[in-house]
Coordinates of N, CA and C in Angstrom, one line a residue:
M1 N -12.5 -30.0 5.2 CA -13.3 -29.3 4.7 C -14.2 -30.0 3.7
A2 N -15.0 -29.8 3.8 CA -16.5 -30.3 3.3 C -16.3 -30.0 1.4
K3 N -16.6 -31.4 0.9 CA -16.5 -31.4 -0.6 C -17.5 -31.3 -1.2
K4 N -18.0 -30.5 -2.2 CA -19.4 -30.8 -2.8 C -19.4 -31.4 -4.3
G5 N -19.6 -32.6 -4.9 CA -18.9 -33.0 -5.6 C -17.8 -33.2 -6.1
N6 N -17.1 -32.7 -6.9 CA -15.6 -32.5 -6.9 C -15.2 -32.0 -6.5
K7 N -15.6 -30.9 -6.3 CA -15.1 -29.5 -6.0 C -14.6 -29.0 -4.7
T8 N -13.9 -28.7 -4.1 CA -12.9 -28.1 -3.2 C -13.4 -26.9 -3.1
P9 N -13.9 -26.2 -2.1 CA -13.5 -24.7 -1.7 C -12.2 -24.3 -1.7
K10 N -12.1 -22.9 -2.4 CA -11.1 -22.7 -1.7 C -11.2 -21.7 -0.9
S11 N -10.3 -22.1 0.2 CA -10.1 -21.0 1.6 C -8.4 -20.2 1.7
A12 N -8.3 -19.3 3.1 CA -7.2 -18.8 2.6 C -7.0 -18.7 4.0
Y13 N -5.6 -18.7 4.3 CA -5.5 -18.3 5.8 C -5.1 -16.9 6.0
L14 N -5.7 -16.3 7.0 CA -5.2 -15.2 7.5 C -4.9 -15.0 8.9
P15 N -3.2 -14.6 8.1 CA -2.7 -14.2 9.6 C -2.4 -13.3 10.6
I16 N -3.4 -12.0 9.8 CA -3.9 -11.0 11.2 C -4.8 -11.6 12.2
T17 N -6.1 -12.7 11.6 CA -6.3 -13.4 12.8 C -6.2 -14.4 13.4
G18 N -5.7 -15.3 11.9 CA -5.4 -16.5 13.0 C -6.5 -17.7 12.4
K19 N -7.5 -17.3 11.3 CA -8.5 -18.1 11.3 C -8.5 -18.6 9.5
Q20 N -9.2 -19.7 9.5 CA -9.1 -20.1 7.8 C -10.6 -19.3 7.4
A21 N -10.3 -19.1 6.2 CA -11.5 -18.4 5.6 C -11.7 -18.5 4.3
R22 N -13.3 -18.7 3.9 CA -13.4 -19.6 2.8 C -13.4 -17.9 1.7
A23 N -13.2 -19.0 0.8 CA -13.0 -17.8 -1.2 C -14.2 -16.7 -0.5
G24 N -13.8 -15.3 -0.8 CA -14.3 -14.1 -0.7 C -14.5 -13.5 0.8
S25 N -14.7 -14.5 1.9 CA -14.4 -13.9 2.8 C -13.5 -13.1 3.4
G26 N -12.6 -13.2 3.1 CA -11.1 -12.7 3.4 C -11.2 -11.1 3.3
A27 N -11.4 -11.1 2.2 CA -11.6 -9.6 1.7 C -13.0 -8.6 2.6
D28 N -13.8 -9.5 3.2 CA -14.9 -8.9 3.7 C -14.6 -8.7 5.1
L29 N -13.6 -8.9 5.9 CA -13.0 -9.2 6.7 C -11.9 -7.5 7.2
V30 N -10.9 -7.2 6.2 CA -10.5 -6.3 6.0 C -10.9 -5.2 6.6
P31 N -11.8 -4.6 6.1 CA -12.3 -3.5 6.5 C -12.3 -2.9 7.7
A32 N -13.1 -4.2 8.6 CA -13.1 -4.2 10.2 C -11.2 -4.3 10.9
M33 N -10.8 -4.5 10.1 CA -9.0 -4.8 11.0 C -8.3 -3.3 10.8
S34 N -7.3 -3.4 11.5 CA -7.0 -2.3 12.5 C -5.4 -1.8 11.4
F35 N -5.1 -1.2 10.5 CA -3.8 -0.5 10.1 C -3.0 -1.6 10.6
R36 N -2.0 -2.2 9.7 CA -0.7 -2.6 9.9 C 0.4 -2.0 8.6
W37 N 1.8 -1.8 8.9 CA 2.2 -1.7 8.1 C 3.6 -2.4 7.8
S38 N 4.4 -2.2 6.9 CA 5.7 -2.7 7.2 C 6.3 -2.1 6.2
L39 N 8.2 -1.5 6.1 CA 9.3 -1.8 5.2 C 9.6 -2.5 4.3
D40 N 9.4 -3.8 5.0 CA 9.8 -5.1 4.3 C 10.3 -4.8 3.0
R41 N 9.0 -4.2 2.4 CA 9.4 -4.2 0.4 C 10.2 -2.4 0.4
F42 N 10.3 -2.3 1.0 CA 10.5 -0.8 1.0 C 11.4 -0.3 -0.1
D43 N 11.3 0.0 -1.1 CA 12.7 -0.2 -2.7 C 13.7 1.3 -2.3
W44 N 14.2 0.9 -1.2 CA 15.3 1.8 -0.9 C 16.6 2.6 -2.3
L45 N 16.4 1.8 -3.4 CA 17.4 2.1 -3.7 C 16.6 2.8 -5.0
G46 N 15.8 3.0 -5.3 CA 15.0 3.5 -6.7 C 14.8 5.3 -6.8
P47 N 14.0 5.6 -7.8 CA 13.8 7.0 -8.1 C 12.7 7.3 -6.6
F48 N 12.0 6.5 -6.4 CA 11.2 6.9 -4.9 C 11.3 6.4 -4.1
S49 N 13.0 6.3 -3.5 CA 12.9 6.3 -2.3 C 13.3 7.5 -1.4
C50 N 13.9 7.2 -0.4 CA 14.2 8.4 0.6 C 16.1 8.6 0.7
K51 N 16.3 8.3 -0.4 CA 17.9 8.1 -0.4 C 18.6 9.6 -0.2
E52 N 18.1 10.5 0.1 CA 18.8 11.3 0.4 C 18.4 12.1 2.2
M53 N 17.3 11.4 2.3 CA 16.8 12.0 4.2 C 17.9 10.6 4.4
T54 N 17.9 12.2 5.7 CA 18.8 11.4 7.0 C 18.0 10.2 7.6
P55 N 18.4 9.1 8.8 CA 18.0 8.6 9.6 C 16.5 9.2 10.4
Q56 N 16.9 10.5 10.6 CA 15.9 11.5 11.4 C 15.1 11.7 10.6
V57 N 14.9 12.7 9.7 CA 14.0 12.6 8.5 C 13.4 12.1 8.3
F58 N 13.8 11.0 8.2 CA 13.1 9.3 7.5 C 12.2 8.9 8.6
S59 N 12.5 9.2 9.8 CA 11.8 8.8 10.6 C 10.4 9.7 11.2
S60 N 11.0 10.8 11.2 CA 9.9 12.3 11.4 C 9.4 12.2 10.6
T61 N 9.4 11.7 9.1 CA 8.4 12.5 8.1 C 7.6 10.7 7.6
I62 N 8.0 10.0 7.3 CA 7.5 8.6 6.8 C 7.2 8.2 7.8
I63 N 7.8 7.7 9.0 CA 7.2 7.2 10.0 C 6.3 7.5 10.6
S64 N 6.4 8.8 11.0 CA 5.8 9.5 11.5 C 4.2 9.7 11.2
H65 N 4.1 9.7 9.5 CA 3.0 9.5 8.6 C 2.4 8.0 9.2
L66 N 2.8 7.1 8.5 CA 2.4 5.6 9.2 C 2.1 5.5 10.4
Q67 N 2.7 6.1 11.2 CA 1.9 6.2 13.0 C 1.0 6.7 12.6
A68 N 0.3 7.6 12.0 CA -0.9 8.8 12.3 C -1.8 7.7 11.7
F69 N -1.9 6.5 10.9 CA -2.8 5.9 11.2 C -3.2 4.6 11.7
D70 N -2.1 4.5 12.7 CA -1.7 3.3 13.3 C -2.7 2.8 14.2
A71 N -3.8 3.4 14.8 CA -5.3 3.1 15.2 C -5.7 3.1 14.8
M72 N -6.8 3.6 13.5 CA -7.4 3.7 12.8 C -7.7 1.5 11.8
T73 N -8.9 1.8 11.6 CA -9.5 0.4 10.6 C -9.3 0.5 9.2
W74 N -8.6 0.5 8.4 CA -8.8 0.1 6.7 C -10.2 1.0 6.7
N75 N -11.3 0.2 6.5 CA -12.6 1.4 6.5 C -12.6 3.0 7.3
E76 N -11.9 2.7 8.1 CA -11.7 4.1 8.3 C -10.5 5.3 7.2
I77 N -9.6 4.2 6.6 CA -8.4 4.9 5.7 C -8.9 5.0 4.0
D78 N -9.5 3.8 4.1 CA -9.6 3.9 2.2 C -10.9 4.6 2.1
G79 N -11.1 5.6 1.6 CA -12.2 6.6 1.3 C -12.2 7.7 1.9
P80 N -12.2 7.8 3.0 CA -12.4 9.2 3.9 C -11.2 9.9 4.1
T81 N -9.9 8.9 4.4 CA -8.8 10.4 4.5 C -8.3 10.4 2.7
G82 N -9.0 10.1 1.8 CA -8.8 10.2 0.3 C -7.4 9.2 0.2
S83 N -7.3 8.4 0.8 CA -6.8 7.1 0.8 C -7.0 6.0 -0.3
H84 N -6.5 5.6 -1.2 CA -7.6 4.2 -1.9 C -6.5 3.5 -3.0
F85 N -7.0 2.8 -3.9 CA -6.1 1.8 -4.8 C -6.0 3.0 -5.6
V86 N -5.3 2.0 -6.6 CA -5.2 2.5 -7.7 C -4.3 2.5 -8.9
S87 N -5.1 1.9 -10.1 CA -4.2 0.9 -10.9 C -3.2 0.8 -11.5
V88 N -2.1 0.2 -11.5 CA -0.3 0.3 -12.1 C -0.9 1.1 -13.4
S89 N -2.0 0.2 -14.0 CA -1.9 1.0 -15.4 C -1.8 2.8 -15.4
D90 N -2.4 3.4 -14.5 CA -2.4 4.7 -14.4 C -1.3 5.8 -13.4
L91 N -0.5 4.6 -13.3 CA 0.8 4.9 -12.5 C 1.7 6.1 -13.6
I92 N 3.0 7.0 -13.7 CA 4.0 7.4 -14.5 C 4.4 6.4 -15.3
K93 N 5.0 6.1 -16.1 CA 5.9 4.8 -16.8 C 7.4 5.0 -15.9
P94 N 7.9 5.6 -15.7 CA 8.8 5.5 -14.5 C 8.8 4.4 -13.3
A95 N 7.4 4.7 -13.0 CA 7.2 4.0 -11.6 C 6.4 2.5 -11.6
R96 N 5.9 2.5 -13.7 CA 5.3 1.3 -13.8 C 6.7 0.4 -14.3
K97 N 8.2 1.3 -14.7 CA 9.1 0.5 -15.1 C 9.8 0.0 -13.7
R98 N 9.5 0.9 -12.9 CA 10.7 0.3 -11.8 C 9.7 -0.9 -10.6
L99 N 8.5 -0.8 -10.9 CA 7.8 -1.9 -11.1 C 8.4 -3.9 -11.2
V100 N 8.7 -3.2 -12.2 CA 9.0 -4.2 -13.3 C 10.7 -4.5 -12.9
E101 N 11.3 -3.3 -12.4 CA 12.8 -3.5 -12.1 C 13.4 -4.1 -10.7
I102 N 11.9 -4.2 -10.0 CA 11.8 -4.9 -8.3 C 11.0 -6.1 -8.2
G103 N 10.9 -6.7 -9.5 CA 10.4 -7.9 -9.8 C 8.5 -7.9 -9.0
M104 N 8.1 -7.0 -9.6 CA 6.5 -7.1 -8.3 C 5.8 -6.1 -10.1
E105 N 6.1 -7.2 -11.7 CA 5.2 -6.3 -12.6 C 3.8 -7.5 -12.6
D106 N 4.0 -8.1 -11.6 CA 2.1 -8.8 -11.8 C 1.5 -8.3 -10.3
T107 N 1.6 -7.0 -10.0 CA 1.0 -6.1 -9.4 C 0.1 -5.6 -10.3
D108 N -0.9 -6.0 -9.9 CA -2.2 -5.1 -10.6 C -2.8 -3.3 -9.9
Q109 N -2.4 -3.7 -8.5 CA -2.8 -2.2 -8.2 C -2.2 -2.0 -7.1
L110 N -1.8 -0.5 -6.9 CA -0.7 0.0 -5.4 C -2.2 0.8 -4.2
F111 N -1.7 0.8 -3.1 CA -2.8 2.0 -2.5 C -1.9 2.8 -2.1
S112 N -2.7 3.9 -2.3 CA -2.1 5.4 -2.2 C -2.6 6.0 -0.7
L113 N -1.9 5.9 0.2 CA -2.2 6.8 1.0 C -1.5 7.6 1.8
R114 N -2.4 8.7 1.6 CA -3.1 10.2 1.4 C -2.3 10.5 2.9
C115 N -0.8 11.7 2.9 CA -0.4 12.1 3.9 C -0.5 13.4 4.0
G116 N -1.3 14.3 4.1 CA -1.7 15.3 3.6 C -2.4 16.2 2.3
G117 N -1.8 17.0 2.0 CA -2.1 17.8 0.8 C -1.5 16.7 -0.6
K118 N -0.2 17.0 -0.6 CA 0.2 16.2 -1.6 C 1.2 14.8 -1.5
P119 N 1.6 14.5 0.2 CA 2.6 13.8 0.2 C 1.6 12.3 0.0
R120 N 2.1 11.3 -0.8 CA 1.8 10.0 -0.4 C 2.9 9.0 -0.3
I121 N 2.4 7.9 0.3 CA 3.4 6.9 0.7 C 2.4 5.5 -0.2
W122 N 2.9 5.1 -1.2 CA 2.9 3.6 -2.1 C 3.3 2.5 -1.9
G123 N 2.0 1.6 -1.6 CA 2.9 0.3 -1.4 C 1.8 -0.5 -1.6
I124 N 1.6 -2.0 -1.3 CA 1.0 -2.9 -1.5 C 0.1 -3.4 -0.1
R125 N -1.3 -3.4 -0.3 CA -2.1 -3.9 0.8 C -2.0 -5.1 0.6
E126 N -1.5 -5.7 1.5 CA -1.6 -7.4 2.0 C -2.2 -8.1 3.2
I127 N -4.0 -8.5 2.8 CA -5.1 -8.2 4.0 C -4.7 -7.1 4.5
A128 N -4.3 -7.1 5.6 CA -4.7 -5.4 6.8 C -3.0 -4.9 6.6
V129 N -2.3 -5.6 5.7 CA -1.1 -4.8 6.3 C -0.3 -3.9 4.8
L130 N -0.3 -2.7 5.1 CA 0.4 -2.1 3.6 C 1.9 -2.4 3.3
R131 N 2.8 -3.4 2.5 CA 3.6 -3.2 2.5 C 4.4 -2.0 1.8
V132 N 5.1 -0.7 2.2 CA 5.5 0.4 1.6 C 6.7 0.0 0.9
L133 N 6.6 0.4 -0.7 CA 7.1 0.6 -1.6 C 7.9 2.1 -1.9
W134 N 7.1 3.1 -1.7 CA 7.7 4.3 -2.1 C 7.3 5.7 -1.5
W135 N 8.0 6.2 -1.3 CA 7.5 8.0 -0.8 C 7.7 8.8 -1.7
D136 N 6.4 9.9 -1.5 CA 5.8 10.3 -3.0 C 5.6 11.8 -2.5
P137 N 6.7 12.7 -2.1 CA 6.1 13.8 -1.1 C 5.4 14.9 -2.3
E138 N 5.4 14.8 -3.2 CA 4.8 15.7 -4.5 C 3.7 14.9 -5.4
H139 N 3.1 14.1 -4.9 CA 2.1 13.2 -5.2 C 2.6 13.2 -7.2
E140 N 3.7 13.1 -7.4 CA 4.2 12.2 -8.8 C 3.8 11.0 -9.6
I141 N 3.9 10.1 -8.7 CA 3.6 8.6 -8.8 C 2.3 8.9 -9.5
C142 N 1.4 9.2 -9.5 CA -0.1 9.3 -9.7 C -0.9 10.6 -9.9
P143 N -0.2 11.7 -10.9 CA -0.9 13.0 -10.5 C -2.1 13.1 -10.9
S144 N -2.4 14.2 -9.7 CA -4.6 14.2 -9.8 C -4.5 14.8 -10.8
T145 N -5.6 15.1 -11.4 CA -6.5 16.1 -11.9 C -7.1 16.8 -11.3
K146 N -7.3 16.6 -10.1 CA -8.1 17.2 -9.3 C -7.8 18.7 -8.6
K147 N -8.0 20.0 -8.6 CA -7.3 21.2 -7.5 C -7.0 20.2 -6.1
H148 N -5.7 20.7 -6.2 CA -5.5 20.6 -4.6 C -5.3 19.7 -4.1
T149 N -4.3 18.4 -5.2 CA -4.6 17.3 -4.7 C -2.9 16.7 -5.1

């Protein structure tokens, strides 16, 4: 890595592409990357979980919503579908409290994946992967003031 004076440029490893990226360039690549998702951080026990759902309903509801985005890039999802980042400070108090309880108090924003009129899937976007946290069938985690959302 080249040095300018005593400064070393920051870089990040982009696991999706397998390439080293200089500071600032990783974010530039994300819009063209394919949407990926993971349930490795799903909050199975919290108030926004699916504990009442059977595995069949979970699969036909949440998994099918996620799979509907599989053929899309982040550029096609973020904005055009009504999906977007939301500041944690805009979430309802129980959601902010739950982030603290699950050790994610340092999170500044979550991604709201719109799955129709009201339903949302909430997660943390890490590069091109949505790490799913919560299921919000009634759009309660961050209520909208807009009509029909």
